[in-house]
Amino acid sequence: DAGVIQSPRHEVTEMGQEVTLRCKPISGHDYLFWYRQTMMRGLELLIYFNNNVPIDDSGMPEDRFSAKMPNASFSTLKIQPSEPRDSAVYFCASSRVGSPLHFGNGTRLTVT
Amino acid sequence: AQSVTQPDIHITVSEGASLELRCNYSYGATPYLFWYVQSPGQGLQLLLKYFSGDTLVQGIKGFEAEFKRSQSSFNLRKPSVHWSDAAEYFCAVGALNIIFGKGTRLHILP
């Protein structure tokens, strides 16, 4: 089991550019979560999917953020256009019903 | 509203000493409770979980936690810490929309 795989590990981009973060969940897990971690706000749930369907996106900060899950083995989080305040570590996690979250190693995003 | 409070932002203990990290929660139903550990540059790793049953739960790396419903607490303990335990520890509550505390950073003195 390779665990949750996120790419890239680091992303540095200029304000206004589009950023796409990628996640491959653990095979067999039917829930996928996107979290953002900052010093000020800690870990925040942005959105989660069940069986590839978005269930709760109330944590998505604004319309510049969007997430998709085209199939059970892949999800993306897109920021367009990016802003310096989006700089954070973005985590993807997956789980099954009744099981804890399994986290990826995160993508550290820096927007200059 | 659901919430998790970890009152200690930083804790420093000597290697070999005992450890207790505090966690208080607010949750409308019977809580699912978790402790995760995060090393620098890494994701969060599950230490232990409480869903139901015995209120003293054992986890990995010699950690344990006790669920006290009357105090709305789920404190993490370890009888003797090792230098490799230096990390950030997160308490969490919830089923699907899991809420995390702000974390406690553990420092170990040699």
Coordinates of C-alpha atoms in Angstrom, one line a residue:
Chain A
D1 CA 0.0 0.0 0.0
A2 CA 1.7 3.2 -1.2
G3 CA -0.5 5.5 0.9
V4 CA -2.0 8.7 -0.3
I5 CA 0.2 10.3 -2.9
Q6 CA 0.2 14.0 -3.5
S7 CA 2.0 16.0 -6.2
P8 CA 3.9 18.2 -6.4
R9 CA 5.6 18.3 -3.0
H10 CA 6.4 22.0 -3.4
E11 CA 4.9 24.6 -5.7
V12 CA 6.2 28.2 -6.1
T13 CA 4.2 30.5 -8.3
E14 CA 3.5 34.1 -8.9
M15 CA 0.3 35.8 -8.0
G16 CA -2.4 35.5 -10.6
Q17 CA -1.2 32.2 -11.9
E18 CA -3.2 29.0 -11.9
V19 CA -2.2 26.3 -9.5
T20 CA -3.2 22.6 -9.7
L21 CA -2.6 20.2 -6.8
R22 CA -3.0 16.5 -7.3
C23 CA -4.0 13.6 -5.2
K24 CA -4.2 9.8 -5.5
P25 CA -6.1 8.2 -2.6
I26 CA -5.5 4.8 -1.2
S27 CA -7.2 2.1 -3.3
G28 CA -10.5 1.1 -1.9
H29 CA -11.1 4.3 0.1
D30 CA -14.3 5.9 -0.9
Y31 CA -13.9 9.2 0.9
L32 CA -11.4 11.9 -0.1
F33 CA -10.7 15.1 1.8
W34 CA -8.7 18.3 1.0
Y35 CA -7.3 20.2 4.0
R36 CA -5.3 23.4 4.2
Q37 CA -2.8 24.0 7.0
T38 CA -1.5 27.4 8.0
M39 CA 0.1 28.7 11.2
M40 CA -2.7 31.1 11.9
R41 CA -5.7 28.9 11.2
G42 CA -4.4 25.4 11.7
L43 CA -5.9 22.5 9.7
E44 CA -9.1 23.5 7.8
L45 CA -11.3 21.1 5.9
L46 CA -11.9 22.6 2.4
I47 CA -14.0 19.9 0.7
Y48 CA -14.7 16.2 0.8
F49 CA -15.9 13.7 -1.7
N50 CA -17.8 10.4 -1.3
N51 CA -17.6 8.0 -4.2
N52 CA -16.2 10.8 -6.4
V53 CA -19.2 13.1 -5.6
P54 CA -18.5 16.4 -3.7
I55 CA -20.5 16.2 -0.4
D56 CA -19.4 19.3 1.5
D57 CA -17.5 22.2 0.0
S58 CA -18.5 24.7 2.7
G59 CA -14.8 25.1 3.6
M60 CA -13.7 26.3 0.2
P61 CA -12.6 29.8 0.8
E62 CA -13.9 31.4 -2.4
D63 CA -14.7 30.9 -6.0
R64 CA -11.1 30.9 -6.9
F65 CA -10.8 27.4 -5.4
S66 CA -12.3 24.4 -7.2
A67 CA -11.9 20.7 -6.7
K68 CA -12.7 17.7 -8.9
M69 CA -12.6 13.9 -8.6
P70 CA -13.1 12.5 -12.1
N71 CA -12.5 8.9 -10.9
A72 CA -11.9 6.9 -7.7
S73 CA -8.1 7.2 -8.0
F74 CA -7.5 10.9 -8.7
S75 CA -8.5 14.3 -7.5
T76 CA -7.4 17.8 -8.1
L77 CA -7.6 21.1 -6.2
K78 CA -7.2 24.1 -8.4
I79 CA -6.7 27.8 -7.5
Q80 CA -7.2 30.3 -10.2
P81 CA -6.0 33.0 -9.9
S82 CA -3.7 32.4 -7.0
E83 CA -2.9 35.0 -4.3
P84 CA -0.2 35.3 -1.7
R85 CA -2.7 34.6 1.1
D86 CA -3.2 31.1 -0.5
S87 CA 0.3 30.2 0.6
A88 CA -0.1 27.1 2.9
V89 CA 0.4 23.4 3.0
Y90 CA -2.4 21.5 1.3
F91 CA -3.1 18.0 2.4
C92 CA -5.2 15.3 0.8
A93 CA -6.5 12.5 2.9
S94 CA -8.6 9.4 2.2
S95 CA -10.7 6.9 4.3
R96 CA -13.3 4.3 4.3
V97 CA -16.5 4.4 6.4
G98 CA -15.6 3.9 10.0
S99 CA -11.9 4.2 9.5
P100 CA -9.6 7.1 10.3
L101 CA -8.1 9.5 7.8
H102 CA -4.9 8.6 6.0
F103 CA -3.0 11.7 5.0
G104 CA -0.6 12.4 2.1
N105 CA 2.7 14.3 2.7
G106 CA 1.2 17.5 1.5
T107 CA 2.0 20.2 -1.1
R108 CA 3.7 23.3 0.2
L109 CA 2.4 26.2 -1.9
T110 CA 4.1 29.5 -2.0
V111 CA 2.5 32.3 -4.0
T112 CA 4.8 35.4 -4.5
Chain B
A1 CA -20.8 23.7 17.4
Q2 CA -18.0 21.2 17.2
S3 CA -14.6 22.3 18.5
V4 CA -11.3 21.0 19.8
T5 CA -9.1 22.8 22.2
Q6 CA -5.5 22.0 22.8
P7 CA -4.6 24.5 25.5
D8 CA -0.8 24.0 25.3
I9 CA 0.9 25.3 22.2
H10 CA 4.3 24.1 23.2
I11 CA 5.4 21.6 25.8
T12 CA 9.0 20.7 26.7
V13 CA 9.9 17.5 28.6
S14 CA 13.1 15.7 29.3
E15 CA 13.9 12.5 27.6
G16 CA 12.7 9.6 29.7
A17 CA 10.1 11.7 31.5
S18 CA 6.4 11.1 31.3
L19 CA 4.1 13.1 29.0
E20 CA 0.5 14.2 29.0
L21 CA -1.0 16.4 26.2
R22 CA -4.4 17.8 26.9
C23 CA -7.4 17.9 24.6
N24 CA -10.9 19.1 25.3
Y25 CA -13.7 18.8 22.8
S26 CA -17.2 20.0 22.1
Y27 CA -19.4 17.7 20.1
G28 CA -23.1 17.1 19.8
A29 CA -23.1 13.4 19.8
T30 CA -21.0 10.5 20.9
P31 CA -17.6 11.6 19.5
Y32 CA -15.1 9.8 17.4
L33 CA -11.8 11.0 18.8
F34 CA -8.3 10.8 17.3
W35 CA -4.7 11.8 18.0
Y36 CA -2.4 12.4 15.1
V37 CA 1.3 13.2 15.0
Q38 CA 3.0 15.3 12.4
S39 CA 6.8 15.4 11.9
P40 CA 8.3 18.3 9.9
G41 CA 7.5 18.1 6.2
Q42 CA 5.3 15.1 6.7
G43 CA 1.6 14.4 6.7
L44 CA -0.3 13.5 9.8
Q45 CA 0.0 10.0 11.1
L46 CA -2.7 8.4 13.2
L47 CA -1.5 7.5 16.8
L48 CA -4.8 6.2 18.1
K49 CA -8.5 6.5 17.9
Y50 CA -11.6 6.1 20.1
F51 CA -14.9 5.1 18.7
S52 CA -16.6 3.3 21.6
G53 CA -15.9 0.7 24.3
D54 CA -13.0 0.8 26.7
T55 CA -12.2 4.4 27.5
L56 CA -8.5 3.8 27.7
V57 CA -7.1 3.2 24.2
Q58 CA -3.7 2.1 23.2
G59 CA -1.9 3.4 20.2
I60 CA 1.3 3.1 18.3
K61 CA 4.7 4.2 19.6
G62 CA 3.7 3.5 23.2
F63 CA 1.1 6.2 23.4
E64 CA -2.3 5.9 25.1
A65 CA -5.3 8.2 25.6
E66 CA -8.2 8.2 28.0
F67 CA -11.7 9.3 27.0
K68 CA -13.5 11.1 29.9
R69 CA -17.0 12.0 28.9
S70 CA -17.7 13.9 32.0
Q71 CA -14.8 16.2 31.4
S72 CA -15.1 16.2 27.6
S73 CA -11.5 15.3 27.4
F74 CA -9.2 12.9 25.5
N75 CA -5.7 13.4 26.9
L76 CA -2.7 11.7 25.3
R77 CA -0.1 10.1 27.6
K78 CA 3.2 8.4 27.3
P79 CA 5.1 7.0 30.3
S80 CA 8.6 7.7 29.0
V81 CA 9.3 9.9 26.0
H82 CA 12.1 9.4 23.5
W83 CA 13.9 12.1 21.5
S84 CA 12.2 10.8 18.4
D85 CA 8.8 11.8 19.8
A86 CA 9.6 15.5 19.2
A87 CA 6.8 16.5 16.7
E88 CA 3.5 18.3 16.6
Y89 CA 0.5 16.5 18.0
F90 CA -3.1 17.1 16.9
C91 CA -6.3 16.0 18.7
A92 CA -9.3 15.6 16.4
V93 CA -13.1 14.9 16.7
G94 CA -15.8 14.0 14.3
A95 CA -17.0 11.4 11.9
L96 CA -16.7 12.7 8.4
N97 CA -16.2 16.5 8.9
I98 CA -13.3 16.0 11.3
I99 CA -12.3 19.0 13.3
F100 CA -8.7 19.4 14.4
G101 CA -7.2 21.2 17.3
K102 CA -4.5 23.8 16.7
G103 CA -1.8 21.3 17.8
T104 CA 0.8 21.0 20.5
R105 CA 4.4 21.1 19.6
L106 CA 6.5 18.7 21.8
H107 CA 10.1 19.5 22.4
I108 CA 12.4 16.9 24.1
L109 CA 15.4 17.9 26.2
P110 CA 18.4 15.5 26.1

